């Protein structure tokens, strides 16, 4: 299957032909663009007229080139793999819910004030260590294991985080494993001591800030309703200094209230951050902050705007990386990864503060998806077996999608929330993912050619 | 300009052992509410998306 798209750089159109199955990308001129659309049945009525006016010699030459590419398996290539099932044996990553409590109240929080609609529990060191034991003993031959300290706000239970980290490192050394640790924090308790420890021990630190102060304060505030922005920015910038070149992200969320989220990315970059993620909020359609179908065209235009800002800043002193524009076009993950996505329920699991195991952090508290617990292990293998079937190849809505090997089939929790099935479709998410992929591909071309 | 310029070709053709399970779980990076794997790197290959590596290319 072939996908065609246009990206406007500095006001000028760039035409692309994308071969979905082989991962081949071509920058073409306007005539070749129309030829590709004609060849693969994608022409609109207006384009049909333009195509019929094209120079016949050019059309013939272009089609000969397309014939050649098809012959090489680099255009309109057939699917490479038709049957595939995720392994359910090995677990490689766990999200530990260090506490179901938070010192911020974010109006869009999928965890309901950090509680996930459960009591405000704190994970004990004992439960955390059992989670580490579970992960190591279920990791099979996989050497590189991952633990993400998540909440709620994990720094509210910092001492336990430290104990779990030390224990994991000890056990890894004995068992020939290696842990990568990540913490996601709202930065409110990120003082110098915590910052130094995180810098030393965490492979990745995700700092939650929504961008402009006005945007942040409209949706995020302390438990008592106070302005938390100055403290969050001060602490996160101090940590940024400590962090140097080691891995971190500032991660914001945009809602229907700030569809001009490019301004928030700029605000974060201007503060001094150079690794930035800005995620669309996921909320039920009736919520006034929800991103709905009505917002899709507006957000697509904003991604175009953000891309132009991104390209310009990367040439100068404000170089930054945007998580959703990162694309490893020539290498990237293997086909297995592209077909299985995040691995929720199989290689990736989440653990509640009291030790229950769920397919991922967004499933915690949903009893019908309980897999087991860290003390007794896997009690409901059928949940994992079900998740093992959720691959790109099994989802009907992925079949013709140009982004299917770049999103891995989408988020199971979002799919459940919007379609009633973990293997269903979250249509808004799919539309935005497709747009981000097109923009990312165009960025690759533009930067490679110094345009 | 010539009509067709190849930016990259046949990057999804498996040319190496796949599915070793050693690379990062995608939700451990920066999202937690979406799913993106196209920006993930194979641990067996050079990572290119850090500033230093970009400059070195």
CSV table of C-alpha atoms in Angstrom, one decimal:
chain,number,residue,atom,x,y,z
A,1,UNK,CA,0.0,0.0,0.0
A,2,UNK,CA,1.1,3.5,-0.8
A,3,UNK,CA,0.3,6.7,1.1
A,4,UNK,CA,0.8,10.2,-0.4
A,5,UNK,CA,1.0,13.5,1.5
A,6,UNK,CA,2.0,17.1,1.2
A,7,UNK,CA,4.0,19.1,3.8
A,8,UNK,CA,4.4,22.9,3.4
A,9,UNK,CA,7.8,24.1,4.4
A,10,UNK,CA,8.3,27.9,4.5
A,11,UNK,CA,5.1,28.1,2.5
A,12,UNK,CA,6.2,25.8,-0.3
A,13,UNK,CA,4.7,22.3,-0.8
A,14,UNK,CA,6.9,19.3,-0.5
A,15,UNK,CA,5.3,16.1,-2.0
A,16,UNK,CA,5.9,12.7,-0.5
A,17,UNK,CA,5.2,9.1,-1.5
A,18,UNK,CA,5.4,6.7,1.4
A,19,UNK,CA,5.4,2.9,0.9
A,20,UNK,CA,3.8,1.6,4.1
A,21,UNK,CA,5.0,-2.0,4.0
A,22,UNK,CA,8.6,-1.5,3.0
A,23,UNK,CA,9.2,1.8,4.8
A,24,UNK,CA,10.4,3.6,1.7
A,25,UNK,CA,10.0,7.3,1.4
A,26,UNK,CA,10.2,9.4,-1.8
A,27,UNK,CA,10.2,13.1,-2.2
A,28,UNK,CA,8.7,13.7,-5.6
A,29,UNK,CA,7.7,16.6,-7.8
A,30,UNK,CA,4.1,17.6,-8.5
A,31,UNK,CA,3.8,15.5,-11.6
A,32,UNK,CA,5.2,12.4,-10.0
A,33,UNK,CA,2.9,13.1,-7.0
A,34,UNK,CA,-0.1,13.0,-9.3
A,35,UNK,CA,1.2,9.9,-11.1
A,36,UNK,CA,1.5,8.1,-7.8
A,37,UNK,CA,-2.0,9.1,-6.8
A,38,UNK,CA,-3.3,8.0,-10.2
A,39,UNK,CA,-1.4,4.7,-10.1
A,40,UNK,CA,-2.8,3.8,-6.6
A,41,UNK,CA,-6.3,5.1,-7.0
A,42,UNK,CA,-5.9,8.2,-4.7
A,43,UNK,CA,-6.7,11.0,-7.1
A,44,UNK,CA,-9.4,13.5,-6.3
A,45,UNK,CA,-11.6,14.8,-9.1
A,46,UNK,CA,-9.7,18.1,-9.2
A,47,UNK,CA,-6.3,16.2,-9.3
A,48,UNK,CA,-7.7,14.0,-12.0
A,49,UNK,CA,-8.0,17.1,-14.2
A,50,UNK,CA,-4.5,18.2,-13.4
A,51,UNK,CA,-3.1,14.8,-14.1
A,52,UNK,CA,-4.8,14.6,-17.5
A,53,UNK,CA,-3.0,17.9,-18.4
A,54,UNK,CA,0.4,16.5,-17.4
A,55,UNK,CA,3.2,16.0,-20.0
A,56,UNK,CA,2.7,12.5,-21.3
A,57,UNK,CA,6.5,11.9,-21.7
A,58,UNK,CA,7.0,12.9,-18.0
A,59,UNK,CA,4.2,10.5,-17.0
A,60,UNK,CA,5.7,7.7,-18.9
A,61,UNK,CA,9.1,8.3,-17.5
A,62,UNK,CA,7.8,8.5,-13.9
A,63,UNK,CA,5.7,5.3,-14.3
A,64,UNK,CA,8.8,3.5,-15.6
A,65,UNK,CA,10.6,4.5,-12.4
A,66,UNK,CA,7.7,3.4,-10.3
A,67,UNK,CA,7.7,0.0,-12.2
A,68,UNK,CA,11.3,-0.4,-11.3
A,69,UNK,CA,10.7,0.4,-7.6
A,70,UNK,CA,7.9,-2.0,-7.5
A,71,UNK,CA,10.1,-4.6,-9.0
A,72,UNK,CA,12.6,-4.0,-6.2
A,73,UNK,CA,9.9,-4.4,-3.5
A,74,UNK,CA,10.4,-0.7,-2.6
A,75,UNK,CA,7.0,0.5,-3.7
A,76,UNK,CA,3.5,-1.0,-3.2
A,77,UNK,CA,5.3,-3.9,-1.5
A,78,UNK,CA,3.2,-6.7,0.0
A,79,UNK,CA,3.0,-7.2,3.8
A,80,UNK,CA,6.2,-8.8,5.1
A,81,UNK,CA,4.6,-10.7,7.9
A,82,UNK,CA,1.0,-12.1,7.9
A,83,UNK,CA,0.8,-14.0,11.1
A,84,UNK,CA,2.3,-13.1,14.4
A,85,UNK,CA,1.7,-13.5,18.1
A,86,UNK,CA,3.4,-11.8,21.0
A,87,UNK,CA,5.2,-13.9,23.5
A,88,UNK,CA,3.6,-14.0,26.9
A,89,UNK,CA,6.5,-15.7,28.7
A,90,UNK,CA,9.0,-13.0,29.5
A,91,UNK,CA,8.4,-9.7,31.3
A,92,UNK,CA,10.9,-7.0,30.7
A,93,UNK,CA,9.4,-3.8,32.1
A,94,UNK,CA,7.3,-2.8,35.1
A,95,UNK,CA,5.6,0.4,36.1
A,96,UNK,CA,5.6,0.6,39.9
A,97,UNK,CA,2.8,2.7,41.3
A,98,UNK,CA,4.9,4.0,44.3
A,99,UNK,CA,1.9,5.7,45.8
A,100,UNK,CA,-1.6,6.4,44.8
A,101,UNK,CA,-1.5,9.9,46.2
A,102,UNK,CA,-0.4,13.2,44.7
A,103,UNK,CA,0.4,16.7,45.9
A,104,UNK,CA,-1.1,18.2,42.8
A,105,UNK,CA,-4.6,18.2,41.4
A,106,UNK,CA,-4.6,18.1,37.6
A,107,UNK,CA,-8.1,18.4,36.2
A,108,UNK,CA,-7.4,16.0,33.4
A,109,UNK,CA,-5.6,13.3,35.4
A,110,UNK,CA,-6.4,9.8,34.2
A,111,UNK,CA,-5.5,8.6,37.7
A,112,UNK,CA,-8.2,10.6,39.5
A,113,UNK,CA,-6.0,12.8,41.6
A,114,UNK,CA,-3.4,10.0,41.7
A,115,UNK,CA,-5.7,7.5,43.4
A,116,UNK,CA,-6.8,5.5,40.3
A,117,UNK,CA,-10.1,5.4,42.2
A,118,UNK,CA,-8.4,3.2,44.9
A,119,UNK,CA,-7.5,4.2,48.5
A,120,UNK,CA,-4.6,6.6,48.8
A,121,UNK,CA,-2.1,3.7,49.3
A,122,UNK,CA,1.7,3.9,49.4
A,123,UNK,CA,3.8,1.0,48.2
A,124,UNK,CA,5.9,-0.6,50.9
A,125,UNK,CA,9.5,-1.5,50.4
A,126,UNK,CA,8.5,-5.1,50.9
A,127,UNK,CA,6.0,-5.0,48.0
A,128,UNK,CA,8.5,-3.2,45.8
A,129,UNK,CA,11.1,-5.8,46.4
A,130,UNK,CA,8.7,-8.6,45.6
A,131,UNK,CA,7.9,-6.8,42.4
A,132,UNK,CA,11.6,-6.7,41.6
A,133,UNK,CA,11.8,-10.5,42.4
A,134,UNK,CA,8.8,-11.1,40.2
A,135,UNK,CA,10.3,-9.2,37.3
A,136,UNK,CA,13.7,-10.9,37.5
A,137,UNK,CA,12.2,-14.3,37.8
A,138,UNK,CA,9.8,-13.8,34.9
A,139,UNK,CA,12.3,-12.1,32.5
A,140,UNK,CA,13.7,-15.3,30.9
A,141,UNK,CA,16.7,-14.6,28.8
A,142,UNK,CA,16.2,-10.8,28.6
A,143,UNK,CA,19.1,-9.0,30.2
A,144,UNK,CA,18.0,-5.3,30.1
A,145,UNK,CA,15.0,-4.8,32.5
A,146,UNK,CA,13.2,-1.6,33.2
A,147,UNK,CA,11.4,-0.1,36.2
A,148,UNK,CA,9.4,3.1,36.1
A,149,UNK,CA,8.6,4.8,39.3
A,150,UNK,CA,5.2,6.2,38.8
A,151,UNK,CA,2.3,7.5,40.8
A,152,UNK,CA,0.5,9.6,41.9
A,153,UNK,CA,3.7,11.4,42.8
A,154,UNK,CA,6.5,9.0,43.5
A,155,UNK,CA,8.6,11.5,45.4
A,156,UNK,CA,5.9,11.4,48.1
A,157,UNK,CA,7.3,7.9,48.9
A,158,UNK,CA,10.9,8.6,48.1
A,159,UNK,CA,12.5,6.5,50.7
A,160,UNK,CA,10.8,3.4,49.3
A,161,UNK,CA,12.0,4.3,45.8
A,162,UNK,CA,15.5,4.4,47.1
A,163,UNK,CA,15.2,1.1,48.9
A,164,UNK,CA,13.6,-0.6,45.8
A,165,UNK,CA,16.4,0.8,43.5
A,166,UNK,CA,19.2,-0.4,45.8
A,167,UNK,CA,17.6,-3.9,46.0
A,168,UNK,CA,17.0,-4.1,42.3
A,169,UNK,CA,20.7,-3.3,41.6
A,170,UNK,CA,21.9,-5.9,44.1
A,171,UNK,CA,19.6,-8.6,42.7
A,172,UNK,CA,20.5,-7.7,39.1
A,173,UNK,CA,24.2,-8.1,39.9
A,174,UNK,CA,23.5,-11.6,41.3
A,175,UNK,CA,21.3,-12.7,38.4
A,176,UNK,CA,23.2,-11.2,35.4
A,177,UNK,CA,20.5,-8.6,34.7
A,178,UNK,CA,20.7,-4.8,34.2
A,179,UNK,CA,18.0,-2.4,35.3
A,180,UNK,CA,17.1,0.9,33.7
A,181,UNK,CA,15.1,3.2,36.0
A,182,UNK,CA,12.8,6.0,35.1
A,183,UNK,CA,10.9,8.3,37.3
A,184,UNK,CA,8.0,10.5,36.3
A,185,UNK,CA,7.6,13.4,38.7
A,186,UNK,CA,5.6,16.7,39.0
A,187,UNK,CA,8.8,18.3,40.4
A,188,UNK,CA,7.1,19.8,43.5
A,189,UNK,CA,9.3,17.8,45.9
A,190,UNK,CA,12.3,17.8,43.5
A,191,UNK,CA,14.8,19.5,45.9
A,192,UNK,CA,18.6,19.4,45.5
A,193,UNK,CA,19.0,16.1,47.4
A,194,UNK,CA,16.3,14.4,45.4
A,195,UNK,CA,17.7,15.8,42.2
A,196,UNK,CA,21.2,14.5,42.9
A,197,UNK,CA,19.9,11.1,43.7
A,198,UNK,CA,17.7,10.9,40.6
A,199,UNK,CA,20.5,12.1,38.5
A,200,UNK,CA,22.8,9.4,39.8
A,201,UNK,CA,20.3,6.5,39.8
A,202,UNK,CA,17.7,7.2,37.0
A,203,UNK,CA,18.4,6.4,33.4
A,204,UNK,CA,15.5,8.7,32.4
A,205,UNK,CA,13.6,11.4,34.4
A,206,UNK,CA,10.3,12.7,33.1
A,207,UNK,CA,9.4,16.1,34.5
A,208,UNK,CA,5.7,17.1,34.2
A,209,UNK,CA,5.1,20.7,33.2
A,210,UNK,CA,2.4,21.9,30.9
A,211,UNK,CA,4.2,24.9,29.3
A,212,UNK,CA,3.0,28.5,29.8
A,213,UNK,CA,2.2,29.5,33.3
A,214,UNK,CA,-1.4,30.5,32.4
A,215,UNK,CA,-2.0,27.1,30.8
A,216,UNK,CA,-0.4,25.2,33.6
A,217,UNK,CA,-2.3,27.1,36.3
A,218,UNK,CA,-5.7,26.6,34.6
A,219,UNK,CA,-5.5,22.9,34.9
A,220,UNK,CA,-2.8,22.1,37.6
A,221,UNK,CA,-2.7,23.3,41.1
A,222,UNK,CA,-1.9,22.2,44.6
A,223,UNK,CA,-4.3,20.2,46.7
A,224,UNK,CA,-5.4,23.4,48.4
A,225,UNK,CA,-5.8,25.1,45.0
A,226,UNK,CA,-2.6,27.2,45.1
A,227,UNK,CA,-0.3,28.1,42.3
A,228,UNK,CA,2.4,25.5,42.0
A,229,UNK,CA,4.1,26.7,38.8
A,230,UNK,CA,6.9,28.8,40.3
A,231,UNK,CA,8.1,26.0,42.5
A,232,UNK,CA,7.8,23.4,39.7
A,233,UNK,CA,9.8,25.6,37.2
A,234,UNK,CA,12.4,26.5,39.8
A,235,UNK,CA,12.9,22.8,40.8
A,236,UNK,CA,12.9,21.4,37.3
A,237,UNK,CA,15.4,24.0,36.1
A,238,UNK,CA,17.7,23.2,39.0
A,239,UNK,CA,17.4,19.6,38.0
A,240,UNK,CA,18.1,20.4,34.4
A,241,UNK,CA,21.4,21.9,35.4
A,242,UNK,CA,22.4,18.9,37.4
A,243,UNK,CA,21.3,16.5,34.6
A,244,UNK,CA,23.7,17.7,32.0
A,245,UNK,CA,23.6,15.4,28.9
A,246,UNK,CA,21.8,12.5,30.6
A,247,UNK,CA,18.4,11.5,29.5
A,248,UNK,CA,15.3,13.5,30.6
A,249,UNK,CA,12.1,14.9,29.2
A,250,UNK,CA,9.8,17.7,30.2
A,251,UNK,CA,6.4,16.4,29.4
A,252,UNK,CA,3.3,18.5,29.1
A,253,UNK,CA,-0.3,17.7,28.3
A,254,UNK,CA,-2.4,19.8,26.0
A,255,UNK,CA,-6.2,20.0,26.1
A,256,UNK,CA,-9.0,21.7,24.2
A,257,UNK,CA,-8.1,24.8,26.2
A,258,UNK,CA,-4.7,25.2,24.6
A,259,UNK,CA,-4.8,23.9,21.0
A,260,UNK,CA,-2.1,26.5,20.3
A,261,UNK,CA,0.3,24.2,22.2
A,262,UNK,CA,3.2,25.2,20.0
A,263,UNK,CA,3.3,28.2,22.4
A,264,UNK,CA,3.7,25.8,25.3
A,265,UNK,CA,6.6,24.0,23.6
A,266,UNK,CA,8.2,27.3,22.9
A,267,UNK,CA,7.7,28.4,26.5
A,268,UNK,CA,9.4,25.2,27.7
A,269,UNK,CA,12.3,25.6,25.3
A,270,UNK,CA,12.7,29.3,26.3
A,271,UNK,CA,12.9,28.2,29.9
A,272,UNK,CA,15.9,26.1,29.0
A,273,UNK,CA,14.6,22.6,28.3
A,274,UNK,CA,15.8,20.8,25.1
A,275,UNK,CA,14.0,17.5,25.4
A,276,UNK,CA,10.3,18.1,25.2
A,277,UNK,CA,7.1,16.0,24.9
A,278,UNK,CA,3.6,17.5,24.6
A,279,UNK,CA,0.8,14.9,24.7
A,280,UNK,CA,-2.8,15.3,23.7
A,281,UNK,CA,-5.1,14.8,26.7
A,282,UNK,CA,-7.3,11.7,26.7
A,283,UNK,CA,-10.7,12.4,28.2
A,284,UNK,CA,-14.3,11.4,27.6
A,285,UNK,CA,-15.9,13.5,24.8
A,286,UNK,CA,-18.3,15.3,27.2
A,287,UNK,CA,-15.4,16.8,29.2
A,288,UNK,CA,-14.8,20.4,28.3
A,289,UNK,CA,-11.1,19.8,28.1
A,290,UNK,CA,-11.4,16.7,25.8
A,291,UNK,CA,-9.9,16.5,22.4
A,292,UNK,CA,-12.6,15.5,20.0
A,293,UNK,CA,-13.1,14.9,16.3
A,294,UNK,CA,-14.0,18.6,16.0
A,295,UNK,CA,-10.4,19.5,17.0
A,296,UNK,CA,-8.5,17.3,14.7
A,297,UNK,CA,-8.0,19.7,11.8
A,298,UNK,CA,-7.0,22.4,14.2
A,299,UNK,CA,-4.5,20.2,15.9
A,300,UNK,CA,-3.1,19.0,12.6
A,301,UNK,CA,-2.5,22.6,11.6
A,302,UNK,CA,-0.8,23.2,14.9
A,303,UNK,CA,1.6,20.2,14.4
A,304,UNK,CA,2.5,21.8,11.1
A,305,UNK,CA,3.2,25.1,12.9
A,306,UNK,CA,5.2,23.4,15.6
A,307,UNK,CA,7.3,21.6,13.0
A,308,UNK,CA,8.3,24.9,11.4
A,309,UNK,CA,9.3,26.3,14.8
A,310,UNK,CA,11.1,23.1,15.6
A,311,UNK,CA,13.1,23.1,12.3
A,312,UNK,CA,14.0,26.8,12.7
A,313,UNK,CA,15.1,26.5,16.4
A,314,UNK,CA,17.2,23.4,15.7
A,315,UNK,CA,19.3,25.4,13.3
A,316,UNK,CA,20.3,27.9,16.0
A,317,UNK,CA,20.9,28.2,19.7
A,318,UNK,CA,17.6,26.8,20.8
A,319,UNK,CA,18.0,23.3,19.5
A,320,UNK,CA,15.5,21.0,21.0
A,321,UNK,CA,14.1,17.5,20.6
A,322,UNK,CA,10.3,16.9,20.3
A,323,UNK,CA,9.3,13.4,21.4
A,324,UNK,CA,6.7,12.9,18.8
A,325,UNK,CA,8.8,14.2,15.9
A,326,UNK,CA,11.6,11.7,16.7
A,327,UNK,CA,11.8,9.1,14.0
A,328,UNK,CA,14.7,6.7,13.4
A,329,UNK,CA,14.0,6.4,9.7
A,330,UNK,CA,16.8,4.3,8.6
A,331,UNK,CA,17.0,2.0,11.6
A,332,UNK,CA,14.4,2.1,14.3
A,333,UNK,CA,12.9,-0.9,16.1
A,334,UNK,CA,12.6,-4.3,14.6
A,335,UNK,CA,9.4,-5.6,13.0
A,336,UNK,CA,8.5,-7.4,16.2
A,337,UNK,CA,8.5,-4.2,18.1
A,338,UNK,CA,6.5,-2.4,15.4
A,339,UNK,CA,3.8,-5.1,15.5
A,340,UNK,CA,3.5,-5.3,19.3
A,341,UNK,CA,3.7,-1.7,20.3
A,342,UNK,CA,4.0,-1.0,24.0
A,343,UNK,CA,3.8,-4.6,25.1
A,344,UNK,CA,1.1,-3.9,27.7
A,345,UNK,CA,-0.1,-7.1,29.4
A,346,UNK,CA,2.8,-9.1,28.0
A,347,UNK,CA,6.4,-7.7,28.3
A,348,UNK,CA,5.2,-4.6,30.1
A,349,UNK,CA,3.1,-4.7,33.3
A,350,UNK,CA,2.1,-2.4,36.1
A,351,UNK,CA,2.1,-3.0,39.9
A,352,UNK,CA,-0.3,-1.2,42.2
A,353,UNK,CA,0.9,0.1,45.7
A,354,UNK,CA,-0.5,-3.1,47.2
A,355,UNK,CA,1.2,-5.4,44.8
A,356,UNK,CA,-1.6,-6.2,42.3
A,357,UNK,CA,-0.4,-6.7,38.7
A,358,UNK,CA,-2.2,-5.2,35.8
A,359,UNK,CA,-1.5,-5.0,32.0
A,360,UNK,CA,-0.3,-1.3,32.3
A,361,UNK,CA,-0.5,1.7,34.5
A,362,UNK,CA,-3.8,2.8,32.9
A,363,UNK,CA,-5.5,-0.5,33.8
A,364,UNK,CA,-4.6,-0.4,37.5
A,365,UNK,CA,-7.8,-0.6,39.6
A,366,UNK,CA,-9.8,-2.3,36.8
A,367,UNK,CA,-10.5,-5.7,38.5
A,368,UNK,CA,-11.5,-7.5,35.3
A,369,UNK,CA,-7.9,-7.0,34.1
A,370,UNK,CA,-6.1,-8.1,37.2
A,371,UNK,CA,-3.3,-10.5,36.2
A,372,UNK,CA,-2.0,-11.5,39.6
A,373,UNK,CA,0.1,-10.1,42.4
A,374,UNK,CA,3.8,-9.9,43.2
A,375,UNK,CA,3.5,-12.4,46.1
A,376,UNK,CA,1.7,-15.2,44.3
A,377,UNK,CA,2.7,-14.4,40.7
A,378,UNK,CA,0.4,-14.7,37.7
A,379,UNK,CA,-3.0,-15.9,38.7
A,380,UNK,CA,-5.0,-15.0,35.6
A,381,UNK,CA,-2.8,-16.0,32.6
A,382,UNK,CA,-5.8,-15.6,30.3
A,383,UNK,CA,-5.6,-11.8,30.6
A,384,UNK,CA,-2.0,-12.0,29.3
A,385,UNK,CA,-3.0,-14.5,26.6
A,386,UNK,CA,-5.7,-12.1,25.4
A,387,UNK,CA,-3.2,-9.2,25.3
A,388,UNK,CA,-0.8,-11.3,23.4
A,389,UNK,CA,-3.2,-11.3,20.5
A,390,UNK,CA,-3.5,-7.5,20.3
A,391,UNK,CA,-1.0,-6.9,17.5
A,392,UNK,CA,-1.1,-4.6,14.5
A,393,UNK,CA,-1.9,-7.6,12.3
A,394,UNK,CA,-5.0,-8.4,14.3
A,395,UNK,CA,-6.6,-4.9,14.4
A,396,UNK,CA,-8.8,-4.3,11.4
A,397,UNK,CA,-8.4,-0.5,11.7
A,398,UNK,CA,-4.6,-0.8,11.4
A,399,UNK,CA,-4.7,-2.8,8.1
A,400,UNK,CA,-4.5,0.2,5.7
A,401,UNK,CA,-3.0,2.8,8.1
A,402,UNK,CA,0.2,4.5,6.9
A,403,UNK,CA,1.4,4.9,10.5
A,404,UNK,CA,0.8,1.3,11.7
A,405,UNK,CA,4.4,0.4,12.0
A,406,UNK,CA,5.1,3.7,13.9
A,407,UNK,CA,2.5,3.5,16.6
A,408,UNK,CA,2.5,-0.3,17.1
A,409,UNK,CA,-1.3,-0.5,17.1
A,410,UNK,CA,-2.0,2.2,19.6
A,411,UNK,CA,-2.7,2.4,23.3
A,412,UNK,CA,-4.9,-0.4,24.6
A,413,UNK,CA,-6.2,1.7,27.5
A,414,UNK,CA,-7.4,4.5,25.2
A,415,UNK,CA,-8.9,1.9,22.9
A,416,UNK,CA,-10.8,0.4,25.8
A,417,UNK,CA,-12.1,3.8,27.0
A,418,UNK,CA,-13.4,4.8,23.6
A,419,UNK,CA,-14.4,1.6,21.9
A,420,UNK,CA,-15.1,-0.8,24.8
A,421,UNK,CA,-12.3,-3.1,23.7
A,422,UNK,CA,-8.5,-3.0,24.3
A,423,UNK,CA,-8.0,-4.0,20.7
A,424,UNK,CA,-10.5,-1.5,19.4
A,425,UNK,CA,-9.8,2.0,18.0
A,426,UNK,CA,-9.4,5.4,19.5
A,427,UNK,CA,-10.0,7.3,16.4
A,428,UNK,CA,-8.9,10.7,17.5
A,429,UNK,CA,-5.6,9.2,18.6
A,430,UNK,CA,-5.2,7.5,15.3
A,431,UNK,CA,-5.7,10.7,13.3
A,432,UNK,CA,-3.2,12.6,15.4
A,433,UNK,CA,-0.7,9.7,15.1
A,434,UNK,CA,-0.9,9.7,11.3
A,435,UNK,CA,-0.4,13.4,11.2
A,436,UNK,CA,2.6,13.3,13.5
A,437,UNK,CA,4.2,10.6,11.4
A,438,UNK,CA,3.8,12.6,8.2
A,439,UNK,CA,5.3,15.6,9.8
A,440,UNK,CA,8.1,13.5,11.2
A,441,UNK,CA,8.9,12.1,7.8
A,442,UNK,CA,8.9,15.5,6.2
A,443,UNK,CA,11.3,16.8,9.0
A,444,UNK,CA,13.7,14.0,8.2
A,445,UNK,CA,13.8,14.9,4.6
A,446,UNK,CA,14.1,18.7,5.3
A,447,UNK,CA,16.9,18.3,7.9
A,448,UNK,CA,18.8,15.8,5.7
A,449,UNK,CA,18.8,18.2,2.8
A,450,UNK,CA,19.4,21.3,4.9
A,451,UNK,CA,16.3,23.0,3.6
B,1,UNK,CA,14.8,18.4,-10.4
B,2,UNK,CA,14.5,14.8,-11.2
B,3,UNK,CA,10.9,13.5,-10.6
B,4,UNK,CA,11.6,11.1,-7.8
B,5,UNK,CA,14.2,11.4,-5.0
B,6,UNK,CA,14.7,8.5,-2.7
B,7,UNK,CA,14.8,9.6,1.0
B,8,UNK,CA,15.1,6.1,2.4
B,9,UNK,CA,14.3,2.7,1.0
B,10,UNK,CA,13.1,-0.7,2.3
B,11,UNK,CA,13.9,0.1,6.0
B,12,UNK,CA,11.3,-2.4,7.3
B,13,UNK,CA,12.7,-5.4,5.6
B,14,UNK,CA,14.0,-7.6,8.4
B,15,UNK,CA,17.7,-8.0,7.9
B,16,UNK,CA,18.7,-8.9,11.4
B,17,UNK,CA,17.5,-11.0,14.3
B,18,UNK,CA,14.3,-9.6,15.5
B,19,UNK,CA,12.4,-9.6,18.7
B,20,UNK,CA,15.2,-10.0,21.2
B,21,UNK,CA,13.2,-8.0,23.7
B,22,UNK,CA,16.2,-5.9,24.9
B,23,UNK,CA,15.0,-2.5,23.7
B,24,UNK,CA,13.2,0.0,25.8
B,25,UNK,CA,9.5,-0.5,26.5
B,26,UNK,CA,7.9,2.4,24.6
B,27,UNK,CA,5.7,3.6,27.5
B,28,UNK,CA,8.7,4.0,29.7
B,29,UNK,CA,10.0,6.9,27.7
B,30,UNK,CA,7.8,10.1,27.9
B,31,UNK,CA,4.3,9.4,26.8
B,32,UNK,CA,2.2,7.2,29.2
B,33,UNK,CA,-1.0,8.2,27.3
B,34,UNK,CA,-0.3,7.3,23.7
B,35,UNK,CA,1.8,4.7,21.9
B,36,UNK,CA,4.7,5.5,19.7
B,37,UNK,CA,7.4,2.9,18.6
B,38,UNK,CA,8.8,4.6,15.5
B,39,UNK,CA,11.1,6.7,17.6
B,40,UNK,CA,12.5,3.7,19.5
B,41,UNK,CA,16.0,2.5,18.7
B,42,UNK,CA,17.2,-1.0,18.4
B,43,UNK,CA,19.7,-1.6,21.2
B,44,UNK,CA,21.8,-3.4,18.7
B,45,UNK,CA,22.2,-0.3,16.5
B,46,UNK,CA,23.6,3.1,17.0
B,47,UNK,CA,21.2,5.5,18.6
B,48,UNK,CA,20.9,8.7,16.6
B,49,UNK,CA,18.4,10.9,18.5
B,50,UNK,CA,20.6,12.6,21.0
B,51,UNK,CA,22.0,16.0,20.3
B,52,UNK,CA,25.6,14.8,20.2
B,53,UNK,CA,25.0,12.1,17.7
B,54,UNK,CA,23.0,14.5,15.5
B,55,UNK,CA,26.0,16.8,15.3
B,56,UNK,CA,28.3,13.9,14.6
B,57,UNK,CA,26.3,12.6,11.6
